[in-house]
Short mmCIF file of C-alpha atoms in Angstrom, two decimals:
data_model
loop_
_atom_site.label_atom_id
_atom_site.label_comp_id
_atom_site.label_asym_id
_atom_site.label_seq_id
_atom_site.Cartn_x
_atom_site.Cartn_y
_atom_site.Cartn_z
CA UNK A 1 22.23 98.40 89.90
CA UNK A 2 23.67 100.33 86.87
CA UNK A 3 22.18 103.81 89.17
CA UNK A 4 24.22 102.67 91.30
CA UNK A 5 27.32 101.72 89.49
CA UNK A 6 27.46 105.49 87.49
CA UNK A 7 27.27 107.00 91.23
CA UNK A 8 29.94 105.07 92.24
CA UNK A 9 32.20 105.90 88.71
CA UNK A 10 31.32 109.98 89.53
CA UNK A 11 32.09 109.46 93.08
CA UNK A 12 35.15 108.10 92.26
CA UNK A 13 36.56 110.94 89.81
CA UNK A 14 35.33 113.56 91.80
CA UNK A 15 36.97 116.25 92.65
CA UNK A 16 39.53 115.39 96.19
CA UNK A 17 38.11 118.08 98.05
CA UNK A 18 36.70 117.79 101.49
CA UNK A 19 36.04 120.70 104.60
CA UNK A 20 39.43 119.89 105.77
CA UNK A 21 42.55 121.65 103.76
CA UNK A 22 44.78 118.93 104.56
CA UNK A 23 43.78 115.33 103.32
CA UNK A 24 45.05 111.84 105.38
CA UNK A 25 48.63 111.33 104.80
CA UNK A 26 48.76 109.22 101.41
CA UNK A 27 51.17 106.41 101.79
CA UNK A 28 52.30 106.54 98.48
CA UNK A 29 53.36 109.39 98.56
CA UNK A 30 55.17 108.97 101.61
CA UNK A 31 57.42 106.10 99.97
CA UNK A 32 57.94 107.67 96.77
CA UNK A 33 59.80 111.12 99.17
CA UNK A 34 61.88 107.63 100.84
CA UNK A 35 62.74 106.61 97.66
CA UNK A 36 63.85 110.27 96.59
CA UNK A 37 65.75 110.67 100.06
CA UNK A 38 67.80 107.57 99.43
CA UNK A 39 68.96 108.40 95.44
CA UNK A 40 70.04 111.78 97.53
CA UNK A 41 71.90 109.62 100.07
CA UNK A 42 73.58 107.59 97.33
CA UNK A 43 74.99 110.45 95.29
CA UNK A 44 75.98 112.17 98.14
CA UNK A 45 77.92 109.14 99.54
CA UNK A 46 80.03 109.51 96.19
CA UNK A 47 80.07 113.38 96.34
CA UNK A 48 81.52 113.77 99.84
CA UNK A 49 84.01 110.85 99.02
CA UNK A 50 85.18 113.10 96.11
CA UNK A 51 85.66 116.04 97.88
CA UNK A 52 87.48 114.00 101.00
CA UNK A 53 90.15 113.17 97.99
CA UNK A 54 88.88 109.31 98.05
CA UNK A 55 88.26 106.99 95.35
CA UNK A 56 84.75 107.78 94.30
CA UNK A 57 82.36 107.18 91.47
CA UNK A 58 80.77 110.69 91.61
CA UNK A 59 82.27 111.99 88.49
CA UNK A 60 80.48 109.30 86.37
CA UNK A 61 77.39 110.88 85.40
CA UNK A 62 75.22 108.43 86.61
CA UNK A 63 75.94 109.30 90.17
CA UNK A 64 76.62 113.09 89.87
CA UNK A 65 72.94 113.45 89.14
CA UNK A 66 71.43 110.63 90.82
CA UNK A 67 71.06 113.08 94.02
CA UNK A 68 70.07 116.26 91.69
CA UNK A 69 67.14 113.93 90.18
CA UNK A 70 65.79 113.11 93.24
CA UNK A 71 65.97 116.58 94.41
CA UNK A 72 63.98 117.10 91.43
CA UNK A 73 61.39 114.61 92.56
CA UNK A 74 60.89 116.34 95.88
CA UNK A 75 60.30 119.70 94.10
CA UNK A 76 57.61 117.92 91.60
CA UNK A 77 56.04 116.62 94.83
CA UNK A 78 55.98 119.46 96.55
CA UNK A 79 54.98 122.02 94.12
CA UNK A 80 52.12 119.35 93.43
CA UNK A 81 51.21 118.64 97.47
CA UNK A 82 51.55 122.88 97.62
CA UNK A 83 49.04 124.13 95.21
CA UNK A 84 46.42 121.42 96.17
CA UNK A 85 46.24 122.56 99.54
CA UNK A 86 46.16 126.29 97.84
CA UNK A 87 43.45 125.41 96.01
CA UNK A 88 41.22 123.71 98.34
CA UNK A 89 42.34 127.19 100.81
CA UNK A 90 40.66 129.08 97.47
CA UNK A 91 37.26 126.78 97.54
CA UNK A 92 37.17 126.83 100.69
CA UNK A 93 35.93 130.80 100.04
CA UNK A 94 37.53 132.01 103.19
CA UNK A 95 39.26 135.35 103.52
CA UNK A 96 42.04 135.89 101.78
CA UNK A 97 44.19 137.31 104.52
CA UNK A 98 42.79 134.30 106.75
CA UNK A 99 43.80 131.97 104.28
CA UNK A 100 47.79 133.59 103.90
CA UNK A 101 48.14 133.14 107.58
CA UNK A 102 47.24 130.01 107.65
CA UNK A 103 49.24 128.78 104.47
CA UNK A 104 52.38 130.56 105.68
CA UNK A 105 52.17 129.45 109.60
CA UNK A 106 52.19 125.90 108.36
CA UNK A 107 55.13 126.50 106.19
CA UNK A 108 56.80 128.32 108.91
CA UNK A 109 56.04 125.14 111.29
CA UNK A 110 57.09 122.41 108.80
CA UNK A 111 60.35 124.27 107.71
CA UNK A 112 61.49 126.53 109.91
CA UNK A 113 62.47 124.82 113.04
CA UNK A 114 64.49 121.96 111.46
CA UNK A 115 65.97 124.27 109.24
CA UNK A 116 67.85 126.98 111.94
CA UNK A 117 68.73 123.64 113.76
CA UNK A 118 70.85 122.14 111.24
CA UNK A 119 72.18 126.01 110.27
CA UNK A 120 73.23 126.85 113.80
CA UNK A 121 74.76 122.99 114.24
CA UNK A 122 76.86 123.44 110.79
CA UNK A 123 78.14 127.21 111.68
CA UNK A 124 79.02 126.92 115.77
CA UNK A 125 78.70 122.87 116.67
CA UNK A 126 80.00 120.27 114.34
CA UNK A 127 82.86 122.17 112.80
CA UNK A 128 84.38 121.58 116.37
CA UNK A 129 83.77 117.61 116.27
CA UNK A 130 86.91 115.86 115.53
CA UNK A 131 85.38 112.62 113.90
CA UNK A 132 82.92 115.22 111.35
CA UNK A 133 85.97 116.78 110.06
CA UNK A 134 85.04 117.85 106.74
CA UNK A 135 87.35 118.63 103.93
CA UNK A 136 86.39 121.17 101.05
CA UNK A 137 88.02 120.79 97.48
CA UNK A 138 90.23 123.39 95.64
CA UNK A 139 87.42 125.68 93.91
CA UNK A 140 85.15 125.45 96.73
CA UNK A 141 85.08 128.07 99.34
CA UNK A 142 84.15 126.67 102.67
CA UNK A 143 81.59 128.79 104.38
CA UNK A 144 82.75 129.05 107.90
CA UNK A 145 86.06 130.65 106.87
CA UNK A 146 83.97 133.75 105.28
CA UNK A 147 80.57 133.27 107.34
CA UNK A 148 81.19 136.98 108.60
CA UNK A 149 80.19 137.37 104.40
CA UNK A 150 77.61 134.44 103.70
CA UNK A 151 75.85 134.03 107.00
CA UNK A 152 73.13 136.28 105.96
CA UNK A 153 72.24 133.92 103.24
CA UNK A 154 71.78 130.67 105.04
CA UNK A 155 69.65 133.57 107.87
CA UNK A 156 66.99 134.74 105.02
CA UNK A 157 66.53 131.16 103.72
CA UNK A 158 68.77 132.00 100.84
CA UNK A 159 71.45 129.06 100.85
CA UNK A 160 71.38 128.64 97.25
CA UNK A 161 72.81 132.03 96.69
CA UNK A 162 76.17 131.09 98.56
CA UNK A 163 76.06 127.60 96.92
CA UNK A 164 75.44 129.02 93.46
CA UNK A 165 78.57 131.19 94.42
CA UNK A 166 80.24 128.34 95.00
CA UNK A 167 80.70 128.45 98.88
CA UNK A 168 79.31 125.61 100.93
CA UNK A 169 78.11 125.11 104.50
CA UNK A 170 79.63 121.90 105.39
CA UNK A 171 76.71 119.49 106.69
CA UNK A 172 74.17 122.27 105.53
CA UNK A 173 74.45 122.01 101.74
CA UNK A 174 71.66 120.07 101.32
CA UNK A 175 69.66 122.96 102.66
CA UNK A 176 70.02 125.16 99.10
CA UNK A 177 66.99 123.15 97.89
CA UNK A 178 64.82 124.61 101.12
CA UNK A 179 65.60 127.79 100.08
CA UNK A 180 64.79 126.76 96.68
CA UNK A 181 61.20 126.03 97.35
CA UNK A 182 60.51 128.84 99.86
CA UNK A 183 61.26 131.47 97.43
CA UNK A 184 59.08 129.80 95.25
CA UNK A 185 56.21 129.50 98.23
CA UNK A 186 56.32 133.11 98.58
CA UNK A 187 54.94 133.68 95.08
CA UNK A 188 52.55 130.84 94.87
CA UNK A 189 49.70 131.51 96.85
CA UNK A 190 49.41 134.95 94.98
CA UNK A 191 49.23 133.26 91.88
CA UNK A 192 46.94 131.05 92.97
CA UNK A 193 44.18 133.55 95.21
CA UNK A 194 44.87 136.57 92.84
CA UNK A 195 44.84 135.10 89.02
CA UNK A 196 43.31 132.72 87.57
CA UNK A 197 46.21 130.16 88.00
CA UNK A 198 45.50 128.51 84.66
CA UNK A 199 47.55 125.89 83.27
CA UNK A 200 48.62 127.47 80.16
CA UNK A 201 49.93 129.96 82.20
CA UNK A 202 52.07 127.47 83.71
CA UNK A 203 52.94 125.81 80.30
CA UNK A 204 54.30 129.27 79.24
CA UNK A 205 55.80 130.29 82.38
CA UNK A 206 58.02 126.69 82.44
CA UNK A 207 58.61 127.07 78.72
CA UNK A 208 59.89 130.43 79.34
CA UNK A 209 62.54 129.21 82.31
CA UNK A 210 63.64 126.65 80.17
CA UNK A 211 64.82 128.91 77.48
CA UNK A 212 66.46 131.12 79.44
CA UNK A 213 68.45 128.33 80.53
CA UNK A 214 69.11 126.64 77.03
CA UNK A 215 70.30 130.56 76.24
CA UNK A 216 72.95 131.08 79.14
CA UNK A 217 74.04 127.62 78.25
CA UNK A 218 74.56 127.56 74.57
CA UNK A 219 75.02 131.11 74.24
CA UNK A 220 76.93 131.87 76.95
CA UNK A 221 81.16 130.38 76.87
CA UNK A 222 81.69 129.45 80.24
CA UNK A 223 78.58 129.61 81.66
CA UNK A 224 78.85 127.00 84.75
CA UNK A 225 81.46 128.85 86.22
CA UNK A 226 79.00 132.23 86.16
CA UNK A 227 77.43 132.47 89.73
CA UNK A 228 73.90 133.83 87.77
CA UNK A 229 73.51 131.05 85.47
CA UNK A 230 74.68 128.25 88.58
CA UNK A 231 71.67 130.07 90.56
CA UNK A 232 69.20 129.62 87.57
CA UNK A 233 70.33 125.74 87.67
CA UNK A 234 69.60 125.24 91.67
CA UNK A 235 66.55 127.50 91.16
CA UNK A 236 64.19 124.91 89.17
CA UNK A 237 60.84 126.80 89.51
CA UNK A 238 60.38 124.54 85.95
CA UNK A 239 60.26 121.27 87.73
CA UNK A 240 57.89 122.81 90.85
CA UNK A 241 55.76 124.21 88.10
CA UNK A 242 55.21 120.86 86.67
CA UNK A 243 53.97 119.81 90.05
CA UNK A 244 51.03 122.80 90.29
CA UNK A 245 50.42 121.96 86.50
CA UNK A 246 49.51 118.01 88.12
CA UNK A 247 47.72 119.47 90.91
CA UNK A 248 45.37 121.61 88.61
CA UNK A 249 45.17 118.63 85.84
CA UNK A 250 43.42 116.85 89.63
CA UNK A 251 41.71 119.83 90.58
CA UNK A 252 39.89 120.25 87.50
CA UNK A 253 38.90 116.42 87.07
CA UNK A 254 40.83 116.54 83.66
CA UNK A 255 41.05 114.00 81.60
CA UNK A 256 44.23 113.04 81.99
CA UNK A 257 43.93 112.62 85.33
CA UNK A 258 40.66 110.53 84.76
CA UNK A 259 42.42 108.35 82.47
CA UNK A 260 45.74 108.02 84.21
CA UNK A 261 46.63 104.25 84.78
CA UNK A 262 49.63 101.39 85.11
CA UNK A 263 50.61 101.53 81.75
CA UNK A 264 51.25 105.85 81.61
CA UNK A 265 53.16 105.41 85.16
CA UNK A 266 55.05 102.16 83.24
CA UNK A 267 55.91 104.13 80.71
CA UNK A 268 57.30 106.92 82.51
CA UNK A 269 59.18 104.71 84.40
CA UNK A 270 60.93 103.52 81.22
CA UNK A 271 61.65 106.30 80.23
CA UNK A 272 62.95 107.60 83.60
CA UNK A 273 65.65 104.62 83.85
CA UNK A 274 66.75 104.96 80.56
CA UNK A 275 67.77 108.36 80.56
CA UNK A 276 69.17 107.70 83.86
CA UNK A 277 71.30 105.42 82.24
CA UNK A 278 72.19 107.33 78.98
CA UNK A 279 72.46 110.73 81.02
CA UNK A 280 75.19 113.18 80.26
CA UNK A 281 77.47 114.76 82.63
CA UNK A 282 77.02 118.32 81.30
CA UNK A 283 72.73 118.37 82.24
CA UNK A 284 71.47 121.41 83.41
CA UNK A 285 68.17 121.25 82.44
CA UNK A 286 65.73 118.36 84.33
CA UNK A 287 62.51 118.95 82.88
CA UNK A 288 62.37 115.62 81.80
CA UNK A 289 62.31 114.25 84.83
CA UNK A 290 60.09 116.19 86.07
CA UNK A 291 57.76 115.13 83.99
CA UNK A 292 58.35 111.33 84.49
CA UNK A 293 57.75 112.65 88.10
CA UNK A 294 54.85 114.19 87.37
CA UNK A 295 53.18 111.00 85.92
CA UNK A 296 53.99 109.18 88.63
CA UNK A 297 52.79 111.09 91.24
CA UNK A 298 49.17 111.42 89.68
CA UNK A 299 49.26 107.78 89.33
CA UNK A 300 50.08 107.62 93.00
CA UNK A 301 47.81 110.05 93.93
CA UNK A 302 44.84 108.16 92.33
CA UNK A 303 45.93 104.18 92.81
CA UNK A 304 47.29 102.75 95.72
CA UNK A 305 50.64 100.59 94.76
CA UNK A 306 50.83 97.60 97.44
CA UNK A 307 54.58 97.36 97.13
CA UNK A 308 55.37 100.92 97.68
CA UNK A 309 53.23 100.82 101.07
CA UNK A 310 55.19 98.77 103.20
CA UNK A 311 56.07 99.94 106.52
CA UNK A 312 59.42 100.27 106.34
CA UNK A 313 59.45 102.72 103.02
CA UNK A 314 56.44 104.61 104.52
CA UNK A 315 58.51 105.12 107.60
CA UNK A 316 61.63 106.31 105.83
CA UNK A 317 59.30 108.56 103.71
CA UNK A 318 57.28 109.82 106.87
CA UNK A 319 61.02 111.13 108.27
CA UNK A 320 62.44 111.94 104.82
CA UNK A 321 62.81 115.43 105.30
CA UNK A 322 65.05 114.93 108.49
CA UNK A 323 66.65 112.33 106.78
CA UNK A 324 67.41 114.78 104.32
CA UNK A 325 68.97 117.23 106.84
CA UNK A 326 70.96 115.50 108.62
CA UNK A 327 72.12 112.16 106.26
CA UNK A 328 75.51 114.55 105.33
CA UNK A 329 76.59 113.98 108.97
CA UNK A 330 75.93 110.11 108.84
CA UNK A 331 77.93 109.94 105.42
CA UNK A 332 81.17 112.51 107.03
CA UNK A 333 81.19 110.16 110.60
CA UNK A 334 81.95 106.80 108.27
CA UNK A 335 84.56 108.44 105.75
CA UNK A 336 86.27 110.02 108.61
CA UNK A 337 86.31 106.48 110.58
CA UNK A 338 87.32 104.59 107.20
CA UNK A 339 90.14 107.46 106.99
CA UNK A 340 91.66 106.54 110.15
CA UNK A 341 91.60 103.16 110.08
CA UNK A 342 92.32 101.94 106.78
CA UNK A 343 92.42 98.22 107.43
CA UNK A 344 88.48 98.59 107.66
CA UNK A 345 87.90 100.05 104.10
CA UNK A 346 84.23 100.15 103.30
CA UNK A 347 83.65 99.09 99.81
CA UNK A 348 80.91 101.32 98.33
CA UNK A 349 78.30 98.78 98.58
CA UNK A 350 78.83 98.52 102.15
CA UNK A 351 78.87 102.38 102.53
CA UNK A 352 75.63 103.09 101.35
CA UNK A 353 74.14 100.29 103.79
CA UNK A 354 75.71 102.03 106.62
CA UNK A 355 74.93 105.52 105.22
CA UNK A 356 71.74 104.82 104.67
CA UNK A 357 70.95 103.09 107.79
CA UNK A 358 72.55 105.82 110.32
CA UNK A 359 70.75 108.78 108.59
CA UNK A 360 67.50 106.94 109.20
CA UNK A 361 68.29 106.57 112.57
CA UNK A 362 69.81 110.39 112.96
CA UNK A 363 66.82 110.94 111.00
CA UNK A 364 64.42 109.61 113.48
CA UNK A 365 65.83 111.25 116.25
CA UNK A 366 66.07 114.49 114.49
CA UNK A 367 62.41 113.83 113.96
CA UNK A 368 61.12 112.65 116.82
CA UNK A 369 62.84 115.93 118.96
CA UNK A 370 62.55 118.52 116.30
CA UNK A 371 60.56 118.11 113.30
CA UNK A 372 57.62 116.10 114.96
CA UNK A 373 56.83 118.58 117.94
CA UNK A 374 56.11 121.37 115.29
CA UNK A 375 53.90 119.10 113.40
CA UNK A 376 51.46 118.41 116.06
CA UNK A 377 51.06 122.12 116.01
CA UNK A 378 50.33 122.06 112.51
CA UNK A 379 47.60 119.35 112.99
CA UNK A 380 45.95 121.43 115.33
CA UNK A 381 45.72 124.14 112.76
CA UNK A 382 44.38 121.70 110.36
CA UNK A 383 41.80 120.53 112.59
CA UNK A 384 40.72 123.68 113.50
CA UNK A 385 40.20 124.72 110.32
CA UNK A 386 38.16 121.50 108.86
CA UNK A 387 35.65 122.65 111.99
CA UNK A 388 35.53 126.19 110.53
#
């Protein structure tokens, strides 16, 4: 009985790798990218109101970085979901070349397609829509006026460059973080096939980003309005990195990892809401968070939470990145409607209910025509491969 016990125990802290690359979906996961979507759809609710001249709460700094924190959870996520496929590509001992194809084709057919939709619609379709009229502040350039300049940005998966510029795509600004982590997905996979990908390495390497930052900012007078040091904000390699350092902490059975449990996810979840609620409006920096993020997402990884896998949140997580795309639209199509009728003022309560509820439903569609198509191919790459 005890034999059989200890088997069980080393079973169970073994290493999560198996002949297929990709592993079945994991629902918590899935809820916790819902929960990030909806922080995004909140803050950007209050952001769009603000730039539409409305009353708004976005310049209370509670709601200014609501969406940039949960932007910051996707990038912990994904630089964690990333470098465990990587890896298990590496022990997998296939050929390197092989193993790039394969790694970038699935990129390509997750991000690609859903990506040049909502581009295209934002330059040559909804600008011409008279109820997704969109109105751009004083010290923000709006994109289509100059996208004879800019349109090779939002082309080469470079969005952030225009937005750290301080020119913005109307309905595509969300976009700047997909260009975020595919510059980051170029660089990855040789980290991880042709070093040794060590977590120190990391350490260092996030340590090293975060100073430079700390440097422009302190250092530098006037550095938010410089288009370099607004880049090095949207460009948080630091908070992806914490992800891979999570994914190696599972790939090498460490002991964190073998220890994690309720009360380190409890913790971080403390500490999460309370500097939510004591944040400042001048942050640049969200390492912190991504930390808190990183907890929680080995937790996840390792313990199933019954409350977080409920259909409905592993639904809105399962379409979260078309949710993501297209929620802008949702939020433009009710300000413009409360605009011209203002006997049927929203209050903001009542806004994010119907915000949130039409992006998941342009969400799903957006999914179901676009996003899910490509995705079946993708399976069919990962089966393929587990029969290799």
């Amino acid at each position: 009985m005890n034999k059989e016990k200890k088997k069980a125990g080393r079973k169970a802290h073994a290493l999560p790798i198996t002949a297929s690359v990709e592993q079945p979906r994991n629902l918590n996961l899935d809820s916790f990218r819902g929960l990030m979507a909806l922080s995004v759809i909140v803050s950007h609710v209050e952001y769009i109101r603000f730039f539409f001249n409305m009353p708004s709460h976005f310049i209370e700094p509670i709601f200014f970085h609501l969406g940039r924190i949960g932007v910051t959870g996707f990038f912990v996520l994904s630089g964690f979901l990333i470098t465990n496929n990587l890896l298990k590509l590496k022990k997998a001992e296939r050929p390197v070349a092989a193993s790039f194809k394969l790694f970038y084709l699935k990129r390509a057919l997750r991000i690609l397609p859903p990506y040049y939709l909502i581009i295209i619609l934002s330059m040559f379709v909804l600008p011409y829509i008279s109820c997704l009229h969109y109105q751009v502040p004083p010290g923000i350039t709006d994109a289509r006026e100059v996208l004879p300049e800019v349109a090779v940005f939002y082309y080469a998966l470079l969005p952030q460059i225009a937005i750290a510029k301080f020119i913005v795509l109307p309905f595509a600004e969300p976009t700047w973080s997909i260009g975020v982590e595919e510059m980051f997905y170029l660089l990855v996979p040789l980290f991880v096939f042709f070093t040794g990908f060590r977590k120190r390495w990391i350490i260092v390497l996030i340590i090293l980003l975060v100073l430079l930052k700390v440097y422009f900012w302190v250092y530098i007078p006037g550095a938010e309005r410089l288009p370099f040091f607004s880049f090095l904000i949207l460009s948080r390699f630091e908070c992806i990195l914490v992800g891979c350092l999570m994914s190696c902490l599972v790939a090498g059975n460490h002991k964190i990892f073998r220890h994690m449990n309720a009360v380190y996810c409890a913790v971080a979840c403390i500490l999460l809401i309370v500097c939510v609620i004591t944040i400042h409006f001048n942050l640049y920096i969200y390492l912190h968070f991504a930390v808190f993020f990183g907890v929680m997402i080995l937790y996840l990884y390792k313990h199933p939470v019954t409350f977080l896998n409920n259909k409905v949140m592993v639904f809105i997580g399962k379409i979260s990145f078309s949710i993501y795309l297209v929620h802008e639209i949702a939020v433009v199509f009710l300000l413009n409607i409360e605009t011209i009728s203002p006997n049927n003022e929203f209050s903001s309560l009542t806004l994010y209910i119907l915000a949130i509820a039409l992006s998941i439903l342009l969400g799903w569609i957006f999914y179901k025509m676009i996003e899910e198509p490509f995705l079946k191919l993708k399976a069919k790459l990962d089966q393929k491969q587990a029969l290799q």
